[in-house]
Coordinates of C-alpha atoms in Angstrom, one line a residue:
Chain A
M1 CA -22.2 19.4 5.7
T2 CA -21.3 16.4 3.6
S3 CA -20.8 13.2 5.5
M4 CA -19.1 9.8 5.1
A5 CA -21.9 7.5 5.5
W6 CA -19.6 4.4 5.6
T7 CA -17.5 5.7 8.5
L8 CA -20.6 6.4 10.7
P9 CA -21.7 3.3 12.6
G10 CA -25.4 4.5 12.4
S11 CA -25.7 4.2 8.8
W12 CA -24.6 0.6 8.5
P13 CA -26.0 -1.4 7.0
P14 CA -26.0 0.7 3.7
A15 CA -28.8 3.4 4.0
N16 CA -30.2 5.2 1.1
A17 CA -29.1 8.6 1.7
A18 CA -28.6 11.0 -1.0
A19 CA -25.3 11.5 -2.1
P20 CA -23.3 15.0 -1.3
A21 CA -22.8 17.5 -4.1
V22 CA -19.1 16.9 -4.2
A23 CA -19.6 13.2 -4.2
Q24 CA -22.1 13.6 -7.2
S25 CA -19.5 15.5 -9.1
M26 CA -16.8 12.9 -8.4
A27 CA -19.0 10.0 -9.3
G28 CA -20.1 11.7 -12.7
A29 CA -23.5 11.9 -10.9
D30 CA -24.4 8.2 -11.5
D31 CA -27.5 7.9 -9.3
R32 CA -28.3 4.3 -10.6
P33 CA -28.7 1.8 -7.7
L34 CA -25.4 0.6 -6.2
D35 CA -26.1 -2.9 -7.0
E36 CA -26.2 -1.9 -10.8
L37 CA -23.0 -0.1 -11.1
D38 CA -20.2 -1.9 -12.6
E39 CA -16.9 -1.9 -11.0
P40 CA -15.4 1.5 -11.9
A41 CA -18.8 3.1 -11.2
L42 CA -18.7 1.4 -7.7
V43 CA -15.3 2.6 -7.0
A44 CA -16.1 6.1 -8.1
A45 CA -19.2 5.7 -5.9
C46 CA -16.8 4.8 -2.8
L47 CA -14.6 7.8 -3.7
A48 CA -17.7 10.1 -3.8
Q49 CA -18.5 8.7 -0.5
R50 CA -21.8 7.6 -1.6
A51 CA -23.6 5.8 1.3
G52 CA -23.3 1.9 1.1
A53 CA -20.8 1.8 -1.7
F54 CA -17.8 0.6 0.4
E55 CA -20.2 -1.9 2.0
L56 CA -20.9 -3.4 -1.2
V57 CA -17.3 -3.7 -2.1
V58 CA -16.7 -5.7 1.2
E59 CA -19.8 -7.7 0.6
R60 CA -18.8 -8.9 -3.0
H61 CA -15.2 -9.7 -2.3
R62 CA -15.2 -10.8 1.5
R63 CA -15.5 -14.5 0.9
A64 CA -12.6 -14.5 -1.6
V65 CA -10.5 -12.4 0.8
Y66 CA -11.1 -14.6 3.7
Q67 CA -10.3 -17.7 1.8
L68 CA -7.2 -16.2 0.7
C69 CA -6.1 -15.4 4.1
Y70 CA -7.0 -18.6 5.3
R71 CA -5.0 -20.3 2.9
F72 CA -2.0 -18.3 4.0
V73 CA -2.5 -18.8 7.8
G74 CA -4.6 -21.8 8.3
N75 CA -6.9 -20.9 11.0
H76 CA -10.3 -18.9 11.3
E77 CA -9.3 -16.4 13.8
D78 CA -6.2 -14.9 12.0
A79 CA -7.9 -15.3 8.7
S80 CA -10.7 -13.1 9.9
D81 CA -8.2 -10.7 11.5
L82 CA -6.5 -10.5 8.3
S83 CA -9.6 -10.1 6.2
Q84 CA -10.6 -7.0 8.2
D85 CA -7.0 -5.6 7.9
V86 CA -7.3 -6.1 3.9
F87 CA -10.4 -4.2 3.7
L88 CA -9.2 -1.3 5.9
R89 CA -6.1 -1.1 3.8
A90 CA -8.4 -1.1 0.6
Y91 CA -10.2 1.8 2.2
R92 CA -7.3 3.8 3.0
G93 CA -5.9 3.1 -0.5
L94 CA -9.0 3.2 -2.8
R95 CA -7.8 6.3 -4.2
R96 CA -4.8 4.7 -5.8
F97 CA -7.0 2.0 -7.4
R98 CA -6.9 2.8 -11.1
S99 CA -9.0 0.1 -12.7
Q100 CA -6.0 -1.0 -14.7
S101 CA -6.5 -4.3 -12.9
T102 CA -9.8 -5.7 -11.6
L103 CA -10.9 -4.7 -7.9
A104 CA -10.6 -8.4 -7.1
T105 CA -6.8 -8.5 -8.3
W106 CA -6.2 -5.5 -6.5
L107 CA -7.6 -6.8 -3.3
Y108 CA -5.7 -10.1 -3.8
R109 CA -2.6 -7.8 -4.1
I110 CA -3.2 -6.1 -0.8
G111 CA -4.1 -9.6 0.8
V112 CA -1.0 -11.3 -0.4
N113 CA 1.1 -8.4 1.0
V114 CA -0.7 -8.4 4.5
C115 CA -0.8 -12.1 4.6
L116 CA 3.0 -12.5 3.9
N117 CA 3.9 -9.9 6.3
R118 CA 1.8 -11.7 8.9
V119 CA 3.1 -15.3 8.3
S120 CA 6.7 -14.1 8.1
A121 CA 6.0 -12.5 11.6
K122 CA 4.7 -15.5 13.1
T123 CA 5.4 -19.2 13.3
T124 CA 3.2 -20.7 10.6
L125 CA 3.4 -24.3 11.8
G126 CA 1.9 -23.3 14.9
M127 CA -1.0 -21.7 13.0
L128 CA -2.0 -24.9 11.1
T129 CA -3.1 -27.1 14.2
E130 CA -6.6 -25.7 14.2
P131 CA -8.5 -28.5 16.0
I132 CA -10.8 -30.5 13.7
E133 CA -13.7 -29.6 15.8
E134 CA -13.4 -26.0 15.0
R135 CA -13.5 -26.5 11.4
Q136 CA -17.2 -25.5 10.7
F137 CA -19.8 -26.4 8.3
I138 CA -17.9 -29.1 6.1
D139 CA -20.4 -31.4 4.2
V140 CA -19.5 -34.5 5.8
R141 CA -22.8 -36.3 4.7
A142 CA -21.2 -38.5 1.9
E143 CA -18.1 -39.4 4.0
S144 CA -17.6 -42.0 6.7
P145 CA -15.9 -40.7 9.9
S146 CA -12.8 -42.6 9.1
Q147 CA -12.8 -41.3 5.5
L148 CA -13.3 -37.8 6.9
M149 CA -10.3 -38.2 9.5
L150 CA -8.0 -39.7 6.8
K151 CA -8.9 -36.7 4.6
D152 CA -8.5 -34.0 7.4
E153 CA -5.2 -35.4 8.3
R154 CA -4.0 -35.4 4.5
A155 CA -5.3 -31.8 4.2
A156 CA -3.3 -30.8 7.2
R157 CA -0.3 -32.3 6.0
V158 CA -0.6 -30.6 2.7
R159 CA -1.5 -27.4 4.3
A160 CA 1.5 -27.6 6.7
A161 CA 3.8 -28.2 3.7
I162 CA 2.4 -25.3 1.8
A163 CA 3.2 -23.2 4.8
Q164 CA 6.7 -24.2 4.8
L165 CA 7.1 -22.9 1.0
P166 CA 9.3 -19.9 0.5
R167 CA 6.9 -16.8 0.3
K168 CA 6.6 -16.1 -3.4
Q169 CA 6.2 -20.0 -4.1
R170 CA 3.5 -20.2 -1.6
A171 CA 1.7 -17.0 -2.9
T172 CA 1.9 -18.4 -6.3
L173 CA 0.6 -21.9 -5.4
I174 CA -2.2 -20.4 -3.4
L175 CA -3.3 -18.0 -6.1
R176 CA -2.9 -20.4 -8.8
T177 CA -4.5 -23.5 -7.3
Y178 CA -7.3 -22.0 -5.2
H179 CA -8.2 -18.7 -6.8
E180 CA -7.7 -19.9 -10.4
M181 CA -5.8 -16.8 -11.4
S182 CA -4.0 -16.8 -14.5
H183 CA -0.2 -16.4 -14.5
Q184 CA -0.3 -13.1 -15.8
E185 CA -2.9 -12.1 -13.0
I186 CA -0.3 -13.5 -10.5
A187 CA 2.5 -11.7 -12.2
D188 CA 0.4 -8.5 -11.5
V189 CA -0.3 -9.2 -8.0
L190 CA 3.3 -10.3 -7.1
G191 CA 5.1 -7.7 -9.3
S192 CA 6.5 -10.4 -11.2
T193 CA 6.6 -11.9 -14.8
V194 CA 4.7 -14.7 -16.1
G195 CA 7.9 -16.5 -16.6
A196 CA 8.7 -15.9 -13.1
V197 CA 5.5 -17.1 -12.0
K198 CA 5.6 -20.5 -13.9
A199 CA 8.9 -21.1 -12.7
N200 CA 7.8 -20.3 -9.1
F201 CA 4.7 -22.5 -9.5
F202 CA 7.1 -25.5 -10.9
H203 CA 9.4 -25.1 -7.7
A204 CA 6.5 -24.7 -5.4
L205 CA 5.1 -28.1 -6.7
R206 CA 8.4 -29.7 -6.5
N207 CA 9.2 -28.5 -2.8
L208 CA 5.6 -29.6 -1.9
K209 CA 6.4 -33.2 -2.9
K210 CA 9.6 -32.9 -1.1
L211 CA 8.2 -31.7 2.1
L212 CA 5.4 -34.3 1.9
A213 CA 8.0 -37.0 1.7
G214 CA 10.0 -35.6 4.6
D215 CA 12.8 -34.2 2.4
E216 CA 14.6 -31.0 2.7
I217 CA 13.2 -28.3 0.3
S218 CA 15.6 -26.6 -2.0
Chain B
M1 CA 19.9 -34.1 -24.2
T2 CA 17.9 -31.1 -23.3
H3 CA 15.4 -31.6 -20.5
L4 CA 12.2 -29.6 -20.6
K5 CA 12.1 -26.4 -18.6
G6 CA 9.9 -26.0 -15.6
E7 CA 7.8 -23.5 -17.3
E8 CA 7.3 -26.0 -20.1
L9 CA 6.2 -28.9 -17.6
V10 CA 4.0 -26.6 -16.0
D11 CA 2.2 -25.6 -19.4
I12 CA 2.0 -29.3 -20.0
A13 CA 0.7 -30.4 -16.5
E14 CA -1.9 -27.6 -16.7
G15 CA -3.1 -28.8 -20.3
T16 CA -2.6 -25.4 -21.8
R17 CA 0.2 -27.1 -24.1
P18 CA -0.3 -30.7 -25.4
E19 CA 2.1 -33.3 -24.5
S20 CA 2.4 -33.9 -28.3
S21 CA 4.2 -30.6 -28.7
A22 CA 7.0 -31.9 -26.6
P23 CA 8.6 -35.1 -28.3
H24 CA 11.4 -35.0 -25.8
L25 CA 8.9 -36.7 -23.5
D26 CA 8.7 -39.8 -25.4
G27 CA 12.2 -40.6 -24.9
C28 CA 13.0 -39.0 -21.5
E29 CA 11.7 -41.0 -18.4
S30 CA 13.0 -38.2 -16.1
C31 CA 10.8 -35.6 -17.4
R32 CA 7.9 -38.0 -17.8
A33 CA 8.4 -38.7 -13.9
Q34 CA 8.7 -34.9 -13.2
L35 CA 5.4 -34.3 -15.0
R36 CA 3.5 -37.1 -13.2
E37 CA 4.8 -35.4 -9.9
L38 CA 3.7 -32.2 -10.9
R39 CA 0.2 -33.4 -11.8
A40 CA 0.2 -35.4 -8.5
M41 CA 0.9 -32.4 -6.3
M42 CA -1.6 -30.1 -8.1
S43 CA -4.2 -32.6 -7.4
A44 CA -3.1 -33.0 -3.7
A45 CA -3.2 -29.3 -3.3
Q46 CA -6.4 -28.9 -4.9
E47 CA -7.9 -31.2 -2.3
V48 CA -7.5 -28.8 0.6
D49 CA -10.6 -27.1 1.3
V50 CA -11.2 -23.9 3.3
P51 CA -13.6 -24.8 5.8
E52 CA -17.0 -22.7 5.4
P53 CA -17.3 -20.5 8.5
S54 CA -20.8 -20.0 10.0
P55 CA -23.2 -18.0 7.8
L56 CA -23.4 -15.5 10.4
F57 CA -19.6 -14.8 10.1
W58 CA -19.9 -12.9 6.9
D59 CA -22.1 -10.3 8.5
H60 CA -19.8 -10.2 11.5
L61 CA -16.7 -9.7 9.0
S62 CA -18.7 -6.8 7.6
S63 CA -19.5 -5.4 10.8
R64 CA -15.8 -5.4 12.0
V65 CA -14.7 -3.8 8.8
H66 CA -17.1 -1.3 9.2
E67 CA -16.3 -0.6 12.8
A68 CA -12.5 -0.5 11.9
V69 CA -13.3 2.0 9.0
A70 CA -15.4 4.0 11.5
A71 CA -12.2 4.0 13.6
E72 CA -10.5 5.5 11.0
G73 CA -12.9 8.5 11.2
A74 CA -10.6 10.5 13.2
Q75 CA -7.7 9.8 10.9
R76 CA -9.3 9.9 7.5
P77 CA -7.1 9.4 4.3
A78 CA -5.9 12.5 3.0
W79 CA -8.4 12.2 -0.2
V80 CA -11.3 12.3 2.0
T81 CA -10.3 15.0 4.2
T82 CA -9.4 17.1 1.3
W83 CA -12.7 16.5 -0.6
R84 CA -14.7 16.7 2.6
N85 CA -13.4 20.2 3.3
G86 CA -13.6 21.4 -0.1
P87 CA -11.7 24.1 -1.9
A88 CA -11.3 26.5 0.8
K89 CA -9.4 23.7 2.7
A90 CA -7.4 23.0 -0.4
G91 CA -6.7 26.7 -0.8
H92 CA -5.6 27.0 2.9
Y93 CA -3.0 24.1 2.3
L94 CA -1.8 25.8 -1.1
L95 CA -1.4 29.2 0.9
R96 CA 0.6 27.4 3.5
G97 CA 2.9 25.9 0.9
V98 CA 3.4 29.3 -1.0
L99 CA 4.2 30.9 2.4
G100 CA 6.6 28.4 3.3
S101 CA 8.4 28.8 -0.1
V102 CA 8.3 32.4 0.4
C103 CA 10.2 32.1 3.9
V104 CA 12.7 29.7 2.2
V105 CA 13.4 32.3 -0.4
A106 CA 13.7 35.1 2.2
L107 CA 15.9 33.0 4.5
A108 CA 18.5 32.1 1.5
A109 CA 18.4 35.9 0.5
L110 CA 19.0 37.0 3.9
L111 CA 21.9 34.6 4.2
I112 CA 23.4 36.0 1.1
A113 CA 23.0 39.6 2.3
V114 CA 24.5 38.6 5.7
A115 CA 27.6 37.1 3.9
L116 CA 27.9 40.0 1.4
K117 CA 28.0 42.8 4.2
P118 CA 31.5 44.4 4.4
R119 CA 33.2 43.1 7.4
T120 CA 35.7 46.0 8.0
P121 CA 34.7 49.6 8.5
S122 CA 35.7 52.1 5.7
P123 CA 39.1 53.3 6.6
I124 CA 38.0 57.1 6.3
P125 CA 34.7 57.4 7.5
A126 CA 33.0 60.1 5.6
T127 CA 29.9 61.7 6.7
P128 CA 27.6 58.9 6.7
P129 CA 25.2 59.0 3.9
A130 CA 21.5 59.2 4.3
T131 CA 21.0 55.5 3.5
A132 CA 23.4 54.3 6.1
V133 CA 21.4 55.9 8.8
A134 CA 18.3 54.1 7.3
D135 CA 20.3 50.9 7.2
A136 CA 21.5 50.9 10.7
P137 CA 18.6 49.0 12.3
A138 CA 18.9 46.4 9.5
I139 CA 22.6 46.0 10.2
E140 CA 22.1 45.6 14.0
L141 CA 19.5 42.9 13.1
L142 CA 21.5 41.0 10.8
R143 CA 24.6 41.1 13.2
D144 CA 21.9 39.6 15.8
I145 CA 21.2 36.8 13.3
A146 CA 24.6 36.1 12.3
S147 CA 26.0 35.9 15.7
D148 CA 24.2 32.7 16.1
E149 CA 26.7 29.9 15.9
D150 CA 25.1 28.4 13.0
V151 CA 27.5 26.2 10.7
S152 CA 25.4 27.0 7.6
L153 CA 25.9 30.6 8.1
T154 CA 29.6 30.1 8.4
L155 CA 29.6 28.1 5.5
V156 CA 27.7 30.7 3.2
A157 CA 29.9 33.3 4.3
S158 CA 33.2 31.6 3.8
L159 CA 32.0 30.8 0.2
T160 CA 30.8 34.4 -0.5
D161 CA 33.8 36.0 1.4
H162 CA 35.3 37.3 -1.9
V163 CA 32.0 38.4 -3.7
D164 CA 31.2 41.9 -3.0
L165 CA 27.9 43.6 -3.6
D166 CA 28.6 45.0 -7.1
T167 CA 29.8 41.6 -8.3
V168 CA 26.3 40.4 -7.2
R169 CA 24.5 43.4 -8.8
E170 CA 26.4 43.0 -12.1
A171 CA 25.5 39.3 -12.3
G172 CA 21.9 40.5 -11.9
L173 CA 21.1 38.5 -8.6
A174 CA 20.2 41.7 -6.9
T175 CA 18.1 43.8 -9.3
R176 CA 15.4 46.1 -8.1
G177 CA 12.5 44.1 -6.9
S178 CA 14.5 41.0 -6.1
A179 CA 14.4 39.4 -2.9
E180 CA 17.9 40.6 -1.8
D181 CA 16.9 44.0 -2.9
A182 CA 13.7 43.7 -0.7
V183 CA 15.5 42.6 2.2
T184 CA 18.2 45.2 2.3
H185 CA 15.7 47.9 1.9
M186 CA 13.0 47.0 4.5
S187 CA 12.1 49.2 7.4
E188 CA 13.1 48.3 10.9
S189 CA 9.7 46.9 11.7
E190 CA 9.8 44.6 8.6
L191 CA 13.0 43.6 9.6
R192 CA 12.1 42.9 12.9
E193 CA 8.9 40.7 11.7
L194 CA 11.2 38.9 9.1
G195 CA 13.8 38.1 12.0
R196 CA 11.2 36.7 14.2
L197 CA 9.8 34.6 11.4
L198 CA 13.3 33.1 10.5
K199 CA 13.9 32.4 14.0
E200 CA 10.5 30.6 14.3
E201 CA 11.3 28.7 11.2
L202 CA 14.9 27.8 12.4
A203 CA 13.5 26.8 15.8
R204 CA 11.2 24.0 14.2
P205 CA 12.6 20.6 14.4
G206 CA 14.5 19.5 11.3
A207 CA 14.9 23.2 10.2

């Protein structure tokens, strides 16, 4: 009987179980160690239910996915929940991944959709007031307490302003500024064009300026 | 004077296009101010960090994902279910699909047959031919089905009211071996089984 190791709690973390026959045929019998597989081979290994394959996808991308989610929601708890949701959706939809984009871009696309759905369902301003003491592990050695406080306040204002941007402008700003995605990659994620992405980025920055100045945005 | 477009300003602000490629900037304070604003906002946005969570968080997140995926076990994605169960299961689905299609064709043929049956008896009933005796149970069954107040049956009947069986045969729609031909030459037990299947199908939600 075949088994799906990454659905069985007992097999986590990855076990070195032999892949089943069907799995081997789907994966092209690639029996190299998982960490030596390139992206398409790793995805094939996931589809072939090879033990530990999906865990490796999570391990490789969890930080970027978490940071993306945090940028949208502004607090750890929601970012953690959303990250889990992103990977669960990726697991469900892995068969639709066609390697036309990188796995990271595909996960970002899922992440943006999940986050935009969430932030439109909740009041974002309320989520941007995470107490400073809950922000963990910021390296503060080079800054004085007053500098740190000022920086935190400024960051909170910018974060709150970003949260008020229209959805596509916000997504564009986050992907471009914090994830260093090219305009083309952002267009792929948002199902848009490079021209539209640049225009959105331009308007996002202008609106950010207005919001920080206390003006109404257009 | 045509000002620079937003896209052009973004390219210049990001450095992918040199300022020298836009001589308009030299003489336009408005565009220069916009460019300064864009750069300032890009810089302000870049300063906002994501706080690094506890080092333990990453394993915790992986565990949560794992648990969520494990919970999916009972409702695995179709691609997992199909491949887990192998070709036999896939064949089962295929067979179900084919049987469903056959039922639909049979239902359509039956509706046509019902609609084409003569509604008035022959004015001078001659000695009933042997086939008429054989068809008696079929007629009873068809009457039984047609007696249901089904608007679709009524619609089919009204649309085909002027069409007789000869016309249908001439059109090549009731050739030997066709579904219509098969239905009208079924034995009593076959017709009853077909009727049961059809009722079962019609009773399903959405049928």
